[in-house]
Coordinates of C-alpha atoms and ligand atoms in Angstrom, one line a residue:
M238 CA 7.7 19.3 16.2
L239 CA 10.3 16.7 16.9
E240 CA 12.3 15.7 13.7
T241 CA 12.4 11.9 12.9
M242 CA 15.6 12.5 11.1
R243 CA 17.9 15.4 10.2
W244 CA 20.7 15.7 7.7
Q245 CA 23.8 17.4 9.2
A246 CA 24.9 19.4 6.2
E247 CA 28.3 20.6 7.4
E248 CA 29.7 17.2 8.3
S249 CA 27.4 15.2 5.9
F250 CA 25.9 12.6 8.2
L251 CA 22.4 11.6 9.1
E252 CA 20.8 11.7 12.6
L253 CA 17.9 9.4 13.3
L254 CA 15.5 9.8 16.2
D255 CA 15.9 6.4 18.0
Q256 CA 12.3 5.4 18.3
T257 CA 13.2 2.3 20.3
A258 CA 14.1 4.6 23.2
L259 CA 10.7 6.5 23.2
P260 CA 8.8 7.6 25.2
H261 CA 11.4 7.6 28.0
E262 CA 14.4 9.0 26.2
T263 CA 14.8 11.4 23.2
R264 CA 18.1 10.5 21.6
Y265 CA 19.5 10.7 18.0
L266 CA 21.6 8.0 16.4
K267 CA 24.4 9.3 14.2
C268 CA 24.8 7.4 10.9
Y269 CA 28.0 7.9 8.9
D270 CA 27.5 5.0 6.5
Y271 CA 24.6 3.3 4.8
S272 CA 25.1 0.1 6.9
G273 CA 24.3 2.2 10.0
V274 CA 21.1 3.3 8.4
A275 CA 20.2 -0.3 7.3
A276 CA 20.8 -1.5 10.9
A277 CA 18.6 1.3 12.3
I278 CA 15.8 0.4 9.9
K279 CA 16.0 -3.3 10.8
R280 CA 15.8 -2.7 14.5
L281 CA 12.9 -0.1 14.0
A282 CA 14.9 2.8 15.4
V283 CA 13.3 4.5 12.4
R284 CA 10.0 3.0 11.3
G285 CA 6.8 3.8 9.5
A286 CA 6.7 3.4 5.7
P287 CA 7.4 7.0 4.6
A288 CA 10.1 7.5 7.3
I289 CA 12.0 4.5 6.2
G290 CA 11.8 5.6 2.6
A291 CA 13.3 9.0 3.4
A292 CA 15.9 7.4 5.8
A293 CA 17.0 4.9 3.1
A294 CA 17.4 7.8 0.6
Y295 CA 19.8 9.5 3.0
G296 CA 21.4 6.1 3.5
L297 CA 22.2 5.9 -0.2
V298 CA 23.7 9.4 0.0
L299 CA 26.0 8.2 2.7
A300 CA 27.0 5.2 0.6
A301 CA 27.7 7.6 -2.3
K302 CA 29.7 9.9 0.0
N303 CA 32.0 7.1 1.1
I304 CA 32.9 5.9 -2.4
M305 CA 32.9 9.1 -4.5
A306 CA 36.6 10.0 -3.9
R307 CA 37.9 6.7 -5.4
S308 CA 35.4 6.0 -8.2
S309 CA 34.8 6.4 -11.9
R310 CA 31.1 7.1 -12.9
E311 CA 30.6 3.4 -13.6
D312 CA 32.2 2.3 -10.3
F313 CA 30.3 4.9 -8.4
I314 CA 26.9 3.8 -9.8
A315 CA 27.8 0.1 -9.2
G316 CA 28.7 0.9 -5.6
V317 CA 25.5 2.9 -5.0
E318 CA 23.4 0.0 -6.5
I319 CA 25.0 -2.5 -4.1
A320 CA 24.1 -0.3 -1.1
A321 CA 20.5 0.2 -2.6
R322 CA 20.0 -3.6 -2.7
E323 CA 21.1 -3.9 0.9
L324 CA 18.9 -1.1 2.1
A325 CA 15.9 -2.4 0.2
A326 CA 16.3 -5.8 1.8
T327 CA 16.0 -4.4 5.4
R328 CA 12.2 -4.4 5.5
P329 CA 10.2 -6.1 2.7
T330 CA 6.7 -4.9 3.2
A331 CA 6.8 -1.1 3.1
V332 CA 7.0 -0.2 -0.6
N333 CA 8.1 3.4 0.1
L334 CA 11.6 2.0 0.9
R335 CA 12.1 0.6 -2.6
W336 CA 10.2 3.5 -4.2
A337 CA 12.7 6.0 -2.6
L338 CA 15.8 4.0 -3.6
D339 CA 14.5 3.5 -7.2
R340 CA 13.9 7.2 -7.4
L341 CA 17.5 8.1 -6.5
I342 CA 19.0 5.4 -8.8
K343 CA 16.8 6.7 -11.7
R344 CA 18.1 10.2 -11.2
L345 CA 21.7 8.9 -11.4
Y346 CA 20.9 7.3 -14.8
A347 CA 19.0 10.3 -16.0
V348 CA 22.0 12.7 -15.8
E349 CA 25.1 12.8 -18.0
A350 CA 27.5 14.1 -15.3
V351 CA 30.6 11.9 -15.0
D352 CA 32.1 13.4 -11.9
P353 CA 31.1 11.4 -8.8
G354 CA 31.1 14.6 -6.8
A355 CA 28.4 16.0 -9.0
L356 CA 26.4 12.7 -8.9
Y357 CA 26.6 12.8 -5.1
D358 CA 25.2 16.3 -5.1
I359 CA 22.3 15.1 -7.2
L360 CA 21.6 12.2 -4.9
L361 CA 21.6 14.5 -1.9
G362 CA 19.2 16.9 -3.6
E363 CA 16.8 14.1 -4.4
A364 CA 16.9 12.8 -0.8
H365 CA 16.1 16.3 0.5
A366 CA 13.2 16.5 -2.1
I367 CA 11.8 13.1 -0.9
Y368 CA 11.9 14.4 2.7
R369 CA 10.3 17.8 1.9
E370 CA 7.7 16.3 -0.4
D371 CA 6.6 13.8 2.3
V372 CA 5.7 16.6 4.7
A373 CA 3.9 18.5 2.0
D374 CA 2.0 15.4 0.9
N375 CA 0.9 14.6 4.4
R376 CA -0.5 18.1 4.8
K377 CA -2.5 17.6 1.5
M378 CA -3.7 14.2 2.8
G379 CA -4.8 15.9 6.0
C380 CA -6.7 18.6 4.0
Y381 CA -8.6 16.0 2.0
G382 CA -9.1 13.5 4.9
Q383 CA -10.4 16.0 7.4
E384 CA -13.5 16.4 5.3
L385 CA -14.4 12.9 6.3
I386 CA -14.1 13.6 10.0
P387 CA -17.2 14.9 11.8
D388 CA -16.9 17.4 14.6
G389 CA -16.6 15.5 17.9
A390 CA -15.5 12.3 16.2
R391 CA -13.9 9.6 18.4
I392 CA -11.3 8.0 16.3
L393 CA -9.6 4.6 16.7
T394 CA -6.2 4.2 15.3
H395 CA -3.6 1.4 15.3
C396 CA 0.2 1.4 15.4
N397 CA 1.8 4.8 14.8
A398 CA 1.0 6.6 11.5
G399 CA 2.0 9.9 12.8
A400 CA 4.8 12.4 12.5
L401 CA 7.1 9.8 13.8
A402 CA 6.3 7.4 11.0
T403 CA 7.0 10.1 8.3
A404 CA 9.1 13.1 7.6
G405 CA 6.6 15.0 9.6
Y406 CA 2.8 15.6 10.3
G407 CA 1.8 12.0 9.7
T408 CA -0.7 10.2 7.5
A409 CA -3.5 8.8 9.7
L410 CA -2.6 11.2 12.5
G411 CA -2.1 14.0 9.9
V412 CA -5.8 13.7 9.2
V413 CA -6.5 14.0 12.9
R414 CA -4.2 17.0 13.1
A415 CA -5.9 18.6 10.1
A416 CA -9.4 18.0 11.6
R417 CA -8.1 19.8 14.8
E418 CA -6.7 22.6 12.7
A419 CA -10.2 22.9 11.1
G420 CA -11.6 23.5 14.6
K421 CA -13.1 20.0 15.1
A422 CA -13.0 18.6 18.6
V423 CA -11.7 15.1 17.8
S424 CA -10.3 12.6 20.2
V425 CA -8.3 9.4 19.6
Y426 CA -8.2 5.9 21.0
A427 CA -4.7 4.4 20.4
G428 CA -4.5 0.7 20.2
E429 CA -1.3 -0.4 22.0
T430 CA -0.1 -2.5 19.0
R431 CA 1.5 -5.7 20.2
P432 CA 4.2 -6.9 20.0
L433 CA 6.3 -3.7 19.8
L434 CA 3.8 -1.3 21.2
Q435 CA 4.1 1.5 18.6
G436 CA 0.6 2.7 19.7
A437 CA 1.4 2.8 23.4
R438 CA 5.0 4.1 23.1
L439 CA 4.7 6.4 20.1
T440 CA 1.1 7.4 19.2
A441 CA 0.2 8.1 22.8
W442 CA 3.4 10.1 23.3
E443 CA 3.0 12.0 20.0
L444 CA -0.6 13.0 20.7
L445 CA 0.0 13.8 24.4
R446 CA 2.8 16.2 23.5
E447 CA 0.5 18.1 21.3
G448 CA -2.4 18.2 23.6
I449 CA -4.6 16.0 21.4
P450 CA -7.0 14.0 23.6
V451 CA -5.8 10.3 23.5
T452 CA -6.9 7.2 25.4
L453 CA -4.8 4.1 25.3
I454 CA -6.3 0.7 25.0
T455 CA -4.9 -2.8 24.6
D456 CA -5.6 -4.4 21.2
N457 CA -8.1 -6.8 22.6
M458 CA -10.3 -4.0 23.9
A459 CA -11.3 -2.6 20.5
G460 CA -14.3 -4.9 20.0
Y461 CA -15.9 -4.0 23.4
L462 CA -15.1 -0.3 22.8
M463 CA -17.0 -0.4 19.6
A464 CA -19.9 -2.4 21.1
K465 CA -20.2 0.3 23.8
G466 CA -20.6 2.9 21.0
K467 CA -17.5 4.8 21.9
V468 CA -15.9 4.8 18.4
D469 CA -17.1 6.8 15.4
L470 CA -14.5 5.7 12.8
V471 CA -11.2 4.0 12.4
I472 CA -8.2 5.5 10.5
V473 CA -4.9 3.7 9.9
G474 CA -1.9 4.1 7.7
A475 CA -0.5 1.6 5.2
D476 CA 2.8 0.0 4.3
R477 CA 1.7 -1.0 0.8
I478 CA -1.6 -0.9 -1.1
A479 CA -2.1 -3.2 -4.1
A480 CA -3.8 -2.1 -7.3
N481 CA -7.1 -3.5 -6.2
G482 CA -7.1 -1.5 -2.9
D483 CA -6.0 -4.4 -0.6
V484 CA -4.0 -2.8 2.2
A485 CA -0.9 -4.1 4.1
N486 CA -0.5 -2.5 7.4
K487 CA 0.6 -3.3 11.0
I488 CA -0.5 -6.7 12.3
G489 CA -3.9 -6.2 13.9
T490 CA -5.3 -3.8 11.3
Y491 CA -7.3 -6.5 9.7
S492 CA -8.9 -7.4 13.0
L493 CA -10.0 -3.8 13.4
A494 CA -11.5 -3.7 9.9
V495 CA -13.5 -6.8 10.7
L496 CA -14.8 -5.2 13.9
A497 CA -15.5 -1.9 12.1
E498 CA -17.6 -3.8 9.5
K499 CA -19.5 -5.7 12.2
H500 CA -20.3 -2.4 14.0
G501 CA -21.1 -0.4 10.9
L502 CA -18.2 2.0 11.3
P503 CA -16.2 3.7 8.5
F504 CA -12.7 2.2 8.1
Y505 CA -10.3 4.7 6.4
V506 CA -6.7 4.2 5.2
A507 CA -4.5 7.3 4.8
A508 CA -1.4 6.8 2.6
P509 CA 0.6 8.8 0.1
V510 CA 0.6 7.6 -3.5
S511 CA 4.2 6.4 -2.9
T512 CA 2.6 3.6 -0.8
I513 CA 0.5 2.4 -3.7
D514 CA 2.1 -0.4 -5.7
M515 CA 0.2 -0.7 -8.9
S516 CA 2.5 -3.6 -10.0
L517 CA 0.7 -5.9 -7.6
T518 CA -2.8 -7.0 -8.6
S519 CA -3.9 -7.9 -5.0
G520 CA -2.7 -8.0 -1.4
G521 CA -1.8 -11.7 -1.7
E522 CA 1.3 -10.7 -3.6
I523 CA 2.5 -8.3 -0.9
P524 CA 5.5 -9.8 0.9
I525 CA 4.8 -9.9 4.6
E526 CA 7.8 -9.4 6.9
E527 CA 8.2 -12.0 9.7
R528 CA 10.2 -10.9 12.6
D529 CA 12.2 -12.3 15.5
P530 CA 10.1 -14.6 17.8
A531 CA 11.7 -12.8 20.8
E532 CA 9.5 -9.8 20.0
V533 CA 6.5 -12.0 21.0
T534 CA 8.1 -14.0 23.9
H535 CA 9.8 -11.0 25.5
M536 CA 8.8 -7.5 26.6
A537 CA 11.4 -4.9 27.2
G538 CA 14.0 -7.6 27.1
R539 CA 12.3 -9.7 29.8
P540 CA 10.9 -13.2 29.0
L541 CA 7.1 -13.6 29.3
A542 CA 6.6 -17.0 27.6
P543 CA 8.1 -20.4 28.3
A544 CA 11.5 -20.9 26.6
G545 CA 11.2 -23.0 23.4
V546 CA 7.5 -22.2 22.6
N547 CA 6.7 -22.0 18.9
V548 CA 6.0 -18.4 17.8
W549 CA 4.5 -16.8 14.6
N550 CA 5.4 -13.1 14.3
P551 CA 4.1 -11.5 11.1
A552 CA 4.7 -7.8 11.3
F553 CA 1.8 -6.9 8.9
D554 CA -1.5 -8.2 7.7
I555 CA -3.7 -7.6 4.7
T556 CA -7.1 -5.9 4.9
P557 CA -9.2 -6.8 1.8
H558 CA -10.3 -3.8 -0.3
H559 CA -14.0 -4.4 0.3
M560 CA -13.6 -3.6 4.0
V561 CA -12.0 -0.2 3.3
T562 CA -14.5 2.7 3.2
A563 CA -12.0 5.1 1.4
I564 CA -8.3 5.6 0.9
I565 CA -7.2 9.1 1.7
T566 CA -4.2 10.1 -0.5
D567 CA -2.3 13.3 -1.2
R568 CA -4.1 13.4 -4.6
G569 CA -7.6 13.1 -3.1
I570 CA -10.0 10.6 -1.6
V571 CA -10.3 7.3 -3.5
R572 CA -13.3 5.0 -3.1
A573 CA -14.3 1.7 -4.7
T574 CA -13.9 0.5 -7.4
Y575 CA -10.3 0.8 -6.3
R576 CA -8.6 -0.7 -9.3
E577 CA -10.3 1.8 -11.6
N578 CA -10.1 4.8 -9.3
L579 CA -6.5 4.3 -8.2
M580 CA -5.5 4.1 -11.9
K581 CA -7.2 7.4 -12.3
I582 CA -5.2 9.2 -9.6
F583 CA -2.0 7.9 -11.2
A584 CA -3.1 9.1 -14.6
G585 CA -3.9 12.5 -13.0
G586 CA -7.6 12.1 -13.6
Ligands
MRU11 O1 6.7 -1.9 11.9 P1 6.4 -0.4 11.7 O2 6.3 0.3 13.0 O3 7.3 0.2 10.7 O4 4.9 -0.4 11.1 C1 4.4 0.9 10.8 C2 3.0 0.8 10.3 O5 2.4 -0.3 10.1 C3 2.3 2.1 9.9 O6 1.0 2.0 10.1 C4 2.6 2.3 8.4 O7 4.0 2.2 8.1 C5 2.1 3.7 7.9 S1 3.0 4.9 8.6 C6 2.6 6.4 8.0

């Protein structure tokens, strides 16, 4: 399986698979400083909530590497915190980004070491742990989630919630992989996902490479596809889930939930607990990133729309909890009432 990122231990730098070049070219960006990682996250060279969390963690390690030689403990922590603020601001919706950065900073405060070299080693260890745990959590999610997938299911997904969006295996596509590993003959419809085409460029490519049957559709075909009885269920990932179960995910997810409800189809969300933000009571409080209008007016750098037209380009939308059949997490499957049942999985119950 292709790696979304790899830490080059000998020279201490990060390589990121440049997802903007896929599916035509497989190339890695070399990041020697946190600002390179921040720029890569902003331009979606690395994208998908868990992947940007892990990349930001390594970004913080790079910030630490570049200041450790000339810092006291206090200066070192202050410098790392400046970098963390800059990394956290790159993409506001995916909570995994802030979750990963907070986890590293907490580790710094939890140890008594004064030597910045030792603190750097601790940060690197924690970034590696986030990366490793993400793959393990996705496999657990796959195990739980595949129970919901009937043999022969035709699954509609949106955006890319696969290996490319994570440290490996994927969330929504992890469930598909696990169903296949359990011997089920499943197939996938991938919505192309305008404006940046993560479905067409990434999901179609990822599934084709593995020999998982995939059919590409444009986003506006989903309703007719369901009306023709060609879909059994929908599974998507998430960028943030509020305490009441409202889900922020790639723009267009809400439209699929409405269509699924209309056609009586299950609508599942697969996400690790690091995507659940219990500090927000509902989806209305989730910050929604708005991106460059050129993403809508242009395709592959070429203008499609008249110059000067007004554009609205929210990158995510909110699907209300009552439209979500179940949330598949690495700690099990959660159903309504979400507020109560999400609290239970956090409490370990
Ligand atoms: O803008 P992107 O490509 O980062 O958006 C990604 C999504 O919306 C994914 O569905 C979500 O991050 C879950 S990925 C496991």
